[in-house]
PDB file of C-alpha atoms and ligand atoms in Angstrom:
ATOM      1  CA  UNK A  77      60.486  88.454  39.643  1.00 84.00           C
ATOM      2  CA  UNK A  78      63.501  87.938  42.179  1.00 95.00           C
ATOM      3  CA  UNK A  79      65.450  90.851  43.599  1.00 97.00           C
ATOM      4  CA  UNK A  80      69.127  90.911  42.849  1.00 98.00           C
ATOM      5  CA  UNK A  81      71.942  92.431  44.410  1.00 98.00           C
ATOM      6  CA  UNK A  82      73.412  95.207  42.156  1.00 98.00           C
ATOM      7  CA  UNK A  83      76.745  97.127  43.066  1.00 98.00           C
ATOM      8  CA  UNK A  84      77.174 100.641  42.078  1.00 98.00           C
ATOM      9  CA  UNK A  85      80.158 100.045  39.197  1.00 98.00           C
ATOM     10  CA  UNK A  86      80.129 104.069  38.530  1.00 98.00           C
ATOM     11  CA  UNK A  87      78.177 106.925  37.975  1.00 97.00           C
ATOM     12  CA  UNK A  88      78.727 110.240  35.865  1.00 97.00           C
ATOM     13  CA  UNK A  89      76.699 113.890  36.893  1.00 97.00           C
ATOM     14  CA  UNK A  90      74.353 114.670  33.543  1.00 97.00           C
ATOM     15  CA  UNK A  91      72.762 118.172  35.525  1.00 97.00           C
ATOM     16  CA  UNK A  92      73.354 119.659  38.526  1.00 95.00           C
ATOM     17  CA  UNK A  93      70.475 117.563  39.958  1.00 96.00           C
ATOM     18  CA  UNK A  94      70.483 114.077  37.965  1.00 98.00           C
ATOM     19  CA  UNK A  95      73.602 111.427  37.937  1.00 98.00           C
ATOM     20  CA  UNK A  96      73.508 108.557  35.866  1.00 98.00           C
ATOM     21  CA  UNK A  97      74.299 104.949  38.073  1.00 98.00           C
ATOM     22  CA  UNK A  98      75.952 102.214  36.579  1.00 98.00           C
ATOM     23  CA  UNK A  99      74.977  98.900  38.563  1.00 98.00           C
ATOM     24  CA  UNK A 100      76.435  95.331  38.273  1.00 98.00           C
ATOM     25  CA  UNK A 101      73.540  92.889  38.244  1.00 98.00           C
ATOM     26  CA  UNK A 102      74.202  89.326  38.159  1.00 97.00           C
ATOM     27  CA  UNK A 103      71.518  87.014  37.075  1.00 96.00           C
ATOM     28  CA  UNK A 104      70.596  90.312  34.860  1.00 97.00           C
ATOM     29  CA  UNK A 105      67.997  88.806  32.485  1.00 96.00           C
ATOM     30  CA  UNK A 106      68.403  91.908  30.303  1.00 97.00           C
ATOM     31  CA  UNK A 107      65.693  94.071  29.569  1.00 98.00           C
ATOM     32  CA  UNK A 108      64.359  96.253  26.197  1.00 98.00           C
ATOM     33  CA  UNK A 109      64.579 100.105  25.909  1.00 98.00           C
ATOM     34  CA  UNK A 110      61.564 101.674  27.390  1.00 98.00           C
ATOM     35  CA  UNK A 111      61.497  99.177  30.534  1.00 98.00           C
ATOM     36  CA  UNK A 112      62.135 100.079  34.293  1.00 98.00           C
ATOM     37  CA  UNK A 113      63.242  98.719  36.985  1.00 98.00           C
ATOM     38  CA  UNK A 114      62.081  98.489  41.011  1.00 98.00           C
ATOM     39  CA  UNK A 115      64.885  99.715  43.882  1.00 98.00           C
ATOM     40  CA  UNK A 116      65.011  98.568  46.923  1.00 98.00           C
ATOM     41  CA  UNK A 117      67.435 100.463  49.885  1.00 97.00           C
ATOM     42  CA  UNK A 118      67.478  99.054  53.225  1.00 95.00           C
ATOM     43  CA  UNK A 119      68.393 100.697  55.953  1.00 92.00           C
ATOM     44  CA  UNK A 120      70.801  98.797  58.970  1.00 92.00           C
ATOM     45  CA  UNK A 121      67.375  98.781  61.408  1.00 95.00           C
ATOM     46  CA  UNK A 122      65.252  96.621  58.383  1.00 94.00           C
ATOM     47  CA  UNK A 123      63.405  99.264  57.232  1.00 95.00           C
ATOM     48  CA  UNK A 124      62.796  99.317  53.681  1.00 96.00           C
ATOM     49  CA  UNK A 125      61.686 101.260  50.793  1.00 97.00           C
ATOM     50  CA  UNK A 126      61.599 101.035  46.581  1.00 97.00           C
ATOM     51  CA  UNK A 127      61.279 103.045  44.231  1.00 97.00           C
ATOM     52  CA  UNK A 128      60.877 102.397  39.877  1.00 97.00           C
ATOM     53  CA  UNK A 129      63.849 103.709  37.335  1.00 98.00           C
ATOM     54  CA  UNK A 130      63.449 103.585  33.985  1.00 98.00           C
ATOM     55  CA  UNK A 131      66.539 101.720  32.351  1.00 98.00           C
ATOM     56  CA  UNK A 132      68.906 104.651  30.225  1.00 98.00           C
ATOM     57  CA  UNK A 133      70.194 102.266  28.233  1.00 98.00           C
ATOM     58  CA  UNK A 134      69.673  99.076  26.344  1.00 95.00           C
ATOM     59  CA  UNK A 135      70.853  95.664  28.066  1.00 87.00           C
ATOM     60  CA  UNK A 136      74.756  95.184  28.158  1.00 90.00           C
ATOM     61  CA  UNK A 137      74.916  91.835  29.639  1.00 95.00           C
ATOM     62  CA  UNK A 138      74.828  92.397  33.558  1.00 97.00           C
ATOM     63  CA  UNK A 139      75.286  96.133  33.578  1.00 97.00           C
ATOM     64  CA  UNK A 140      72.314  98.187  33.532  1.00 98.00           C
ATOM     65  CA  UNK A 141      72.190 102.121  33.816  1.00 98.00           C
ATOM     66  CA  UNK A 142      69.748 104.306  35.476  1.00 98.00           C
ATOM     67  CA  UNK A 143      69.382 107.957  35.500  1.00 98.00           C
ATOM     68  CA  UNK A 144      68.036 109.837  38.274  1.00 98.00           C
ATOM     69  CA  UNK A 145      66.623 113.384  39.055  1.00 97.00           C
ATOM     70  CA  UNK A 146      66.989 114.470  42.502  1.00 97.00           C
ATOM     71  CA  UNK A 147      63.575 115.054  44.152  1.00 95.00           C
ATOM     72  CA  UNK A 148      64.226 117.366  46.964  1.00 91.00           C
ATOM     73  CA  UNK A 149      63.132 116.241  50.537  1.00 93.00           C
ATOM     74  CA  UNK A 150      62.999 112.808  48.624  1.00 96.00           C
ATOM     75  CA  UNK A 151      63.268 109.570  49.953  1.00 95.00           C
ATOM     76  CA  UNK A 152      65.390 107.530  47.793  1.00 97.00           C
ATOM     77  CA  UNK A 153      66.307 109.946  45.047  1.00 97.00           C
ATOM     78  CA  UNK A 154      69.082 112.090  47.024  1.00 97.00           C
ATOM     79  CA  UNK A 155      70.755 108.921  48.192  1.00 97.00           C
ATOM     80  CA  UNK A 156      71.101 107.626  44.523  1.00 98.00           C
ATOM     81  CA  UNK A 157      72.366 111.037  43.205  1.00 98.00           C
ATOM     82  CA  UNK A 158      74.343 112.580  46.449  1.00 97.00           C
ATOM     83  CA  UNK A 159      75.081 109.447  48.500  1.00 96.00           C
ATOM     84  CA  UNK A 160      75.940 106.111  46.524  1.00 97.00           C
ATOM     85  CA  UNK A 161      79.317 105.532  45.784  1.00 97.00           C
ATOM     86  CA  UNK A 162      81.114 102.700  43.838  1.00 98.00           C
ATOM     87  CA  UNK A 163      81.236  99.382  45.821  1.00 98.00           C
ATOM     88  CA  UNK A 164      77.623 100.588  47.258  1.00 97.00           C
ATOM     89  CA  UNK A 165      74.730  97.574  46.986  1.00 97.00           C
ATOM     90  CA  UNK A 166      71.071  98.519  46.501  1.00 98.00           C
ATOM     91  CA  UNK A 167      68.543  95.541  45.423  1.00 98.00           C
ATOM     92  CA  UNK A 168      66.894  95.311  41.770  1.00 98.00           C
ATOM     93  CA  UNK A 169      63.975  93.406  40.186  1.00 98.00           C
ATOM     94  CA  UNK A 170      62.931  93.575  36.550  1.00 95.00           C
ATOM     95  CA  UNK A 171      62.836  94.333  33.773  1.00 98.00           C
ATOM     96  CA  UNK A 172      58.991  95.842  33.909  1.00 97.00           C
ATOM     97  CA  UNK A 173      56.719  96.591  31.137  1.00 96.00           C
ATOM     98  CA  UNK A 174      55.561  95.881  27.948  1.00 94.00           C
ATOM     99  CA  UNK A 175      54.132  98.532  26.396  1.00 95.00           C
ATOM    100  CA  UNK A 176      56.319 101.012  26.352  1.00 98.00           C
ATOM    101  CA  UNK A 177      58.925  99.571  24.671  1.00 98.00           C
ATOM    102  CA  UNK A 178      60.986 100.294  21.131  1.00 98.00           C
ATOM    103  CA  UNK A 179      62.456  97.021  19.582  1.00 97.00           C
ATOM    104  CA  UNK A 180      65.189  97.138  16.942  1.00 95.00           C
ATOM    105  CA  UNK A 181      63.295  95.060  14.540  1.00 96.00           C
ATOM    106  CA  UNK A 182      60.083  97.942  14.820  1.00 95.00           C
ATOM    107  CA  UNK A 183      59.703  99.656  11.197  1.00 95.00           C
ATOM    108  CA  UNK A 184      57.276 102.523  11.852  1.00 97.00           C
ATOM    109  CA  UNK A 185      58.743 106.263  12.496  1.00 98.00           C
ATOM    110  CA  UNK A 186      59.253 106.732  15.905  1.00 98.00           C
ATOM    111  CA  UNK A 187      58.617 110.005  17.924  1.00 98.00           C
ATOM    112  CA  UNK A 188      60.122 110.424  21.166  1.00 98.00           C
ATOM    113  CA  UNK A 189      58.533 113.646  23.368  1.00 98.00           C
ATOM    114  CA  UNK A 190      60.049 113.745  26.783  1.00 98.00           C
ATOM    115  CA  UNK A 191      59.520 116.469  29.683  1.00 97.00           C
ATOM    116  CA  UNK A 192      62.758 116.547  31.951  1.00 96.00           C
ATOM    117  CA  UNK A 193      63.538 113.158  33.767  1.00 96.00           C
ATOM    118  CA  UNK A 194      61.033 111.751  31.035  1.00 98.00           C
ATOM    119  CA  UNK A 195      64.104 111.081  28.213  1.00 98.00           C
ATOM    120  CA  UNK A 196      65.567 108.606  30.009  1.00 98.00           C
ATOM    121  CA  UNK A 197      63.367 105.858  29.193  1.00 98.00           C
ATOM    122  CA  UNK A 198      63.665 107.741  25.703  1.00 98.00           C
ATOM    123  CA  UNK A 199      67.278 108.035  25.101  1.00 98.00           C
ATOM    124  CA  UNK A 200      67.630 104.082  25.913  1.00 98.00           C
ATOM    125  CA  UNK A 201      65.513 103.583  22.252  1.00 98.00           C
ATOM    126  CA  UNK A 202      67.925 106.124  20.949  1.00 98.00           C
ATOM    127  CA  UNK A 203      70.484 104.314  22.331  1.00 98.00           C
ATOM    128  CA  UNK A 204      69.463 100.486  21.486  1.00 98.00           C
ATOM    129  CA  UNK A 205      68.634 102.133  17.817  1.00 98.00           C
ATOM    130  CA  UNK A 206      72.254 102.797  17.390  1.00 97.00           C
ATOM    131  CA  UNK A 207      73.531  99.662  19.246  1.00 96.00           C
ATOM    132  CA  UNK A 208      71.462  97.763  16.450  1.00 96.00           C
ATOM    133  CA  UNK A 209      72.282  99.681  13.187  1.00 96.00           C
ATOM    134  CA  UNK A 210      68.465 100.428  13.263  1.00 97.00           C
ATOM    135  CA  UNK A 211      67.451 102.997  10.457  1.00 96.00           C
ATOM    136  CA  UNK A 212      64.234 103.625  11.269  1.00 98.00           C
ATOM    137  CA  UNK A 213      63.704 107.416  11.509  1.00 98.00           C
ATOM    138  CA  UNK A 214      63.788 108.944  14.949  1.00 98.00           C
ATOM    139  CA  UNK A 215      62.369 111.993  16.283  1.00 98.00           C
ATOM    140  CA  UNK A 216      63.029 113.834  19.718  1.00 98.00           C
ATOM    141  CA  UNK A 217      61.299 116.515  21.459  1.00 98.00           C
ATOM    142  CA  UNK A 218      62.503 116.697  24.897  1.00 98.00           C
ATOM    143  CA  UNK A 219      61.488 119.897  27.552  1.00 98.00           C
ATOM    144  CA  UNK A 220      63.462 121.260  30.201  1.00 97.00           C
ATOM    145  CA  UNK A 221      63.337 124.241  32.306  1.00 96.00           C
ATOM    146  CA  UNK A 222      66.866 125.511  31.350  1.00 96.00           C
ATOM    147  CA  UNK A 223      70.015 124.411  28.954  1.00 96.00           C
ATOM    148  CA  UNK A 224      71.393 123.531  32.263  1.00 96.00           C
ATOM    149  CA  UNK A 225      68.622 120.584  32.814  1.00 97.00           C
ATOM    150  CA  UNK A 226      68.959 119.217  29.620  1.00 97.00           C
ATOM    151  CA  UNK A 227      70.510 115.488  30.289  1.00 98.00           C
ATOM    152  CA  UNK A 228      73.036 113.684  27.904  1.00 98.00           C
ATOM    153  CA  UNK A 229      73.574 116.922  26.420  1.00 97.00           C
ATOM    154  CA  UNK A 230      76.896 116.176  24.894  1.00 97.00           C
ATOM    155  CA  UNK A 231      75.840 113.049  23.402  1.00 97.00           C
ATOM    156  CA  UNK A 232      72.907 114.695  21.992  1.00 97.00           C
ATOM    157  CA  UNK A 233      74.989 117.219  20.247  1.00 95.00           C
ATOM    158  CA  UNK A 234      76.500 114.878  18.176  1.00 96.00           C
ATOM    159  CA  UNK A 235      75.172 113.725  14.946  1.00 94.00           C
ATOM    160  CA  UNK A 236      73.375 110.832  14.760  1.00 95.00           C
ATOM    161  CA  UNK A 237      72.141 110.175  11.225  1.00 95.00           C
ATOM    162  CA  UNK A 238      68.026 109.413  11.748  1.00 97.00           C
ATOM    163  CA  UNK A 239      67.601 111.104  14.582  1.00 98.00           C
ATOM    164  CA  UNK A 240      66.463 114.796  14.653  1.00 98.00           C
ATOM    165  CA  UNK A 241      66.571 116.300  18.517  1.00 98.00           C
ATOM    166  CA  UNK A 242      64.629 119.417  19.274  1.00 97.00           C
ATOM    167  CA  UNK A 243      64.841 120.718  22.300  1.00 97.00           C
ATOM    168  CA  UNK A 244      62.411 122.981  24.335  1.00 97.00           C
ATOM    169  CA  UNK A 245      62.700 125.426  27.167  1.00 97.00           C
ATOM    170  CA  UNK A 246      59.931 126.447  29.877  1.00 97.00           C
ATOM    171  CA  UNK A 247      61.873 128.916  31.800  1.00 96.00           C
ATOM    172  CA  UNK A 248      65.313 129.855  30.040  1.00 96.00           C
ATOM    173  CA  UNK A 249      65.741 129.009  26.623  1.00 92.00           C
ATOM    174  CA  UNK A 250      69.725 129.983  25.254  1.00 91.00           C
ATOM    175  CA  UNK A 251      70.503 133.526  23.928  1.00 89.00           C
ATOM    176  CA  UNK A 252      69.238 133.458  20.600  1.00 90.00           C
ATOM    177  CA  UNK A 253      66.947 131.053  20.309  1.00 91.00           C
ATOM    178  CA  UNK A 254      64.187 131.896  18.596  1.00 91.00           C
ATOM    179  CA  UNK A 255      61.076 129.825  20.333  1.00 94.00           C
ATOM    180  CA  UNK A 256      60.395 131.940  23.402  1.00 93.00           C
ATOM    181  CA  UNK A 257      60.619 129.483  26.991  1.00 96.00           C
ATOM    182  CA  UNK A 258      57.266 127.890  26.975  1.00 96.00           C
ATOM    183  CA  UNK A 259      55.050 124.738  27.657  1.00 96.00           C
ATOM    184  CA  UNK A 260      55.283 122.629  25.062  1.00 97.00           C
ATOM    185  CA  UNK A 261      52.368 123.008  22.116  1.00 96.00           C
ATOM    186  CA  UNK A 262      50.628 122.117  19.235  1.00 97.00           C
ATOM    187  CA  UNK A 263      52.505 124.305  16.971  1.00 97.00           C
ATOM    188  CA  UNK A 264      56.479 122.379  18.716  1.00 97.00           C
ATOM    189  CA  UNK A 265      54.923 119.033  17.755  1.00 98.00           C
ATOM    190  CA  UNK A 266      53.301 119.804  14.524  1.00 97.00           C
ATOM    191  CA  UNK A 267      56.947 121.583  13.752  1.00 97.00           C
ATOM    192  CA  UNK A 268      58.976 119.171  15.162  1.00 98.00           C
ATOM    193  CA  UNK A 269      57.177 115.689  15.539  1.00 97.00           C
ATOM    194  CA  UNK A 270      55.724 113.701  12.450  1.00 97.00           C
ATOM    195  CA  UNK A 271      52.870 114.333  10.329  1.00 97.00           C
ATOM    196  CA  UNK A 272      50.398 111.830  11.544  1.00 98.00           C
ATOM    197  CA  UNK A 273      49.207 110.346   8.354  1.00 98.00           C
ATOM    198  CA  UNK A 274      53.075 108.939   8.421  1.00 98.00           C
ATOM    199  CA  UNK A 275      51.678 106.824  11.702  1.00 97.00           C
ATOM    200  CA  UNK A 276      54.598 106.933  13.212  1.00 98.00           C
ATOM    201  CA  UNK A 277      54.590 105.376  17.390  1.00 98.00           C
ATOM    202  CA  UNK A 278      54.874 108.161  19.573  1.00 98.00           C
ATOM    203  CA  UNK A 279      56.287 107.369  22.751  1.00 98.00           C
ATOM    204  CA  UNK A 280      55.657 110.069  25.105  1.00 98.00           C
ATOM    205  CA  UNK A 281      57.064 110.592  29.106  1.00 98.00           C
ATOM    206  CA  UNK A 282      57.776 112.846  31.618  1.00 97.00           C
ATOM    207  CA  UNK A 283      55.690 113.954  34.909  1.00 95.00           C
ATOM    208  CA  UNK A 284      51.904 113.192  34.680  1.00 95.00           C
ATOM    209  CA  UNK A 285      50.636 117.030  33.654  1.00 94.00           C
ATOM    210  CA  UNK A 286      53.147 116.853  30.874  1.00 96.00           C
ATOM    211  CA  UNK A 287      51.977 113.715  29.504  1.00 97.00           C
ATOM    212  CA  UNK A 288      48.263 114.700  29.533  1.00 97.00           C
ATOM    213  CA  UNK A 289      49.445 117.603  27.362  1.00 97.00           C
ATOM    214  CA  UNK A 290      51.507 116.121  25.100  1.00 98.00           C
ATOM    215  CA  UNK A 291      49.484 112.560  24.356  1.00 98.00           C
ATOM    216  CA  UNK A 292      46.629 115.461  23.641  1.00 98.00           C
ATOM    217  CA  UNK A 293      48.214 117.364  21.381  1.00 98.00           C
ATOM    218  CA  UNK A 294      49.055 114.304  19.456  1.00 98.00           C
ATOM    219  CA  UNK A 295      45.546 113.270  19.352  1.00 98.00           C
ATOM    220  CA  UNK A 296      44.155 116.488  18.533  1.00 97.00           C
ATOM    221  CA  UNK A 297      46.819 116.552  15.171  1.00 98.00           C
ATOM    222  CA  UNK A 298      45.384 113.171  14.391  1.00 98.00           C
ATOM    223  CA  UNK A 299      47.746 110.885  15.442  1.00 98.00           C
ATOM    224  CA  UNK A 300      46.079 107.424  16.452  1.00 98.00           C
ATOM    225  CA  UNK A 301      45.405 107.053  19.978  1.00 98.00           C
ATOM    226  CA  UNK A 302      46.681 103.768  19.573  1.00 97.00           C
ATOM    227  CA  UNK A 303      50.263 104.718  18.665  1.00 97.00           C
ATOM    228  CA  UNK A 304      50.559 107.000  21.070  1.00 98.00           C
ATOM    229  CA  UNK A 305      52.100 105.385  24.186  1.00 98.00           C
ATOM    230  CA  UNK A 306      52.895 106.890  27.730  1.00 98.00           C
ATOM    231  CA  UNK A 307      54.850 106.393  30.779  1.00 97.00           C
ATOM    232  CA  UNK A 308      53.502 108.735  33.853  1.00 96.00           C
ATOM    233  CA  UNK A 309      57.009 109.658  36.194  1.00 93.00           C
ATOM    234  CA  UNK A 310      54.572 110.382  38.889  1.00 79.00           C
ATOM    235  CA  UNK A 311      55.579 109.354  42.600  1.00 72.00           C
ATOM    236  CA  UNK A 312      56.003 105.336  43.000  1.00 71.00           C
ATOM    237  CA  UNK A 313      57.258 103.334  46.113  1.00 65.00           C
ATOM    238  CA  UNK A 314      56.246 100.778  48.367  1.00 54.00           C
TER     239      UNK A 314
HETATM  240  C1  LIG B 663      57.573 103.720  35.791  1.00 66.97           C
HETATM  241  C2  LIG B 663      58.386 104.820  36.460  1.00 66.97           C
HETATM  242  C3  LIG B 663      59.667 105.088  36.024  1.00 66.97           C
HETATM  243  C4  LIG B 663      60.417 106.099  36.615  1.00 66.97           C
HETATM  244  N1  LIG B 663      61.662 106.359  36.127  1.00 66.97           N
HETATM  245  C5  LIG B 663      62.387 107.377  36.656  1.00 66.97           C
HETATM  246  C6  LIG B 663      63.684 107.701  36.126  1.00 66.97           C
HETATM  247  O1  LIG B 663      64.169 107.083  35.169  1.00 66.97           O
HETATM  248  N2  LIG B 663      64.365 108.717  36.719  1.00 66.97           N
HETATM  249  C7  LIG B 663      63.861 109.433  37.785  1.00 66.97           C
HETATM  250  O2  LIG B 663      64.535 110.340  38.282  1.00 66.97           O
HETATM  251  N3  LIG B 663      62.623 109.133  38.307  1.00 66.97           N
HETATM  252  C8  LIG B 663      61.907 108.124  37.781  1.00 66.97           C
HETATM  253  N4  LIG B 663      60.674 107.813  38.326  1.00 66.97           N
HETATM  254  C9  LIG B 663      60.254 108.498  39.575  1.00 66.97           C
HETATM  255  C10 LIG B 663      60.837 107.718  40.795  1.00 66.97           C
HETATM  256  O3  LIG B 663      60.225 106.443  40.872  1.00 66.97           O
HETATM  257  C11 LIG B 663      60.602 108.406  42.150  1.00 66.97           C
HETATM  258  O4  LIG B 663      59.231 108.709  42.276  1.00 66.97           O
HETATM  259  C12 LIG B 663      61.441 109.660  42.339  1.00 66.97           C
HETATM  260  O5  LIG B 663      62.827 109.339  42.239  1.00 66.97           O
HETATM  261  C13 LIG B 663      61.184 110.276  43.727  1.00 66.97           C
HETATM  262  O6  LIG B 663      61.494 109.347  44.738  1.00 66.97           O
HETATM  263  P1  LIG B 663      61.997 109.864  46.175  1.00 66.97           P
HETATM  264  O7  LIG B 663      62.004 108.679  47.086  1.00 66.97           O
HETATM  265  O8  LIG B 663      63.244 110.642  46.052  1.00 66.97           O
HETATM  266  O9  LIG B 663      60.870 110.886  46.634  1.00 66.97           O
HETATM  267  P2  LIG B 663      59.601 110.549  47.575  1.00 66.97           P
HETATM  268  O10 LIG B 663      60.102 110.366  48.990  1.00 66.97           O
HETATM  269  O11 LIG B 663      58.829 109.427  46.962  1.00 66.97           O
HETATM  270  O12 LIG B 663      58.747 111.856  47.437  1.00 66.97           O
HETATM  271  C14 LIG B 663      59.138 113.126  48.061  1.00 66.97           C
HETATM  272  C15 LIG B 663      58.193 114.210  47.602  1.00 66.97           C
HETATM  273  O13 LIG B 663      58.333 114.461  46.200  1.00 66.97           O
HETATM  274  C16 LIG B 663      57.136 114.161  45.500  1.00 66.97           C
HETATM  275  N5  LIG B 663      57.544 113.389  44.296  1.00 66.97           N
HETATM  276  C17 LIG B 663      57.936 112.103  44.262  1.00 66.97           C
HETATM  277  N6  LIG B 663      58.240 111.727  43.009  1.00 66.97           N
HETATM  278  C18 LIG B 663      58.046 112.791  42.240  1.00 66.97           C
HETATM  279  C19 LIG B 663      58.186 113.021  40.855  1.00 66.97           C
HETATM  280  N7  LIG B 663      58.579 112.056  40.013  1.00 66.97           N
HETATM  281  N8  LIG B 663      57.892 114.246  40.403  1.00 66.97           N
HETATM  282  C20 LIG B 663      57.496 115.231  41.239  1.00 66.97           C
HETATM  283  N9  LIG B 663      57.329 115.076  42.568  1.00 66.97           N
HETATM  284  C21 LIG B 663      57.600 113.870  43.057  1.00 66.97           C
HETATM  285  C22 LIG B 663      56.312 113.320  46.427  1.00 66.97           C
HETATM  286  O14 LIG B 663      54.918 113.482  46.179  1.00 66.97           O
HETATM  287  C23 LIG B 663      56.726 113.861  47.781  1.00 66.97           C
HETATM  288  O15 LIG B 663      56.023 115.049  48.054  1.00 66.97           O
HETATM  289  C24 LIG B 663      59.882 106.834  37.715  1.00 66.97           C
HETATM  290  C25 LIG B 663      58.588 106.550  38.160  1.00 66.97           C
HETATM  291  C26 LIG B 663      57.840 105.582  37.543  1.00 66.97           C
HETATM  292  C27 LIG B 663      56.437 105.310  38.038  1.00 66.97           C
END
């Protein structure tokens, strides 16, 4: 794996604290929803530093889009969300991964449970399911502290026939709402998920505690261990 120059083509705000990057690769390979990518900044003295973002959306020739959550006293993070403008270069490799990966051709059910920055990687399936006229059944159960933190809100608003979103709150949940804020739980994915014996692949992703949970409570409602595939969003770098 080489790395290419990207250029920063755009970028739109989805919270107050995550902003989605579009970059100009050229050479871009192209990649499959679920796969990330390494960045590399360097700074004007050489030093150097990289850092893995999950692709937000499926391949569109050279143009690949990343969304970021701002990790305060971060590295790399607040440059990509607060600093980067248009014209900006950064350096890419990829695509990476295997595993955790939707293709449009996939027949099985699909459940999607996310914690925070953990849709990303999720929303590009959702994303590369539409792109392909895919009408395999899609299920999303994505946690955030507040309505505020929810990302791609308006686009997950509107209908998309197959795919049922459910979304959870841990501190704030919206006048209303009848689910009180909480950790996700057995009861939100045996609600909200698939039955198991439909065997449906669960991709699950988010930071590492909320993957342990979630992967878990899959098992425990007897989904195969097998199906049930994770990405950790735990610290990376060089
Ligand atoms: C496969 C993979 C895919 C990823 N995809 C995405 C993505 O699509 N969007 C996204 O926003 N992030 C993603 N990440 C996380 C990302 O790689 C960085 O770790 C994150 O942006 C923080 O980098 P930083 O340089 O700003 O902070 P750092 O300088 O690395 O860390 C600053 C402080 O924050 C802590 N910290 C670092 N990362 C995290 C974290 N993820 N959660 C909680 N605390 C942290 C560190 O321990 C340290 O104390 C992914 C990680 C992996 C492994």
């Amino acid at each position: 794996m080489t790395w290419r120059v990207a250029t920063v083509a755009g970028f739109r705000d989805e919270t107050p604290a995550a902003r989605t990057l579009e970059l100009d690769v050229p050479g871009w390979p192209g990649h499959l929803a679920g796969q990330h990518v390494d960045v590399k900044l360097t700074a004007e003295d050489g030093y150097s530093t990289q850092r893995s973002y999950s692709a937000a959306a499926p391949a569109d020739g050279e143009r690949i889009e990343l969304t970021v959550q701002r990790v305060r006293d971060g590295e790399v993070s607040p440059y990509l969300t607060e600093v980067a403008e248009v014209g900006d270069q950064v350096e890419v490799r990829g695509p990476i991964g295997g595993w955790f990966v939707w293709r449009p051709e996939d027949t099985a059910p699909v459940l999607l449970v996310g914690g925070g920055s953990g849709i990303v990687p999720l929303m590009a399936m959702i994303r590369a399911r539409r792109a392909a006229g895919s009408l395999v059944p899609f299920r999303l159960i994505v946690s955030v502290r507040t309505p505020e933190d929810l990302y791609y809100a308006d686009e997950l608003r509107v209908p998309d026939p197959g795919v049922d979103v459910t979304v959870l709150h841990t501190r704030s949940a919206p006048e209303g709402s009848r689910r009180p804020p909480g950790r996700i739980g057995v009861a939100d994915v045996n609600t909200h998920g698939w039955p198991a014996v439909l065997e449906p692949t669960c991709f699950v992703c988010g930071p590492t505690g909320f993957v342990e949970t979630a992967a878990d409570v899959l098992v425990a409602l007897g989904h195969d261990p097998r199906r049930v595939r994770t990405e950790r969003f735990g610290p990376s770098g060089s």
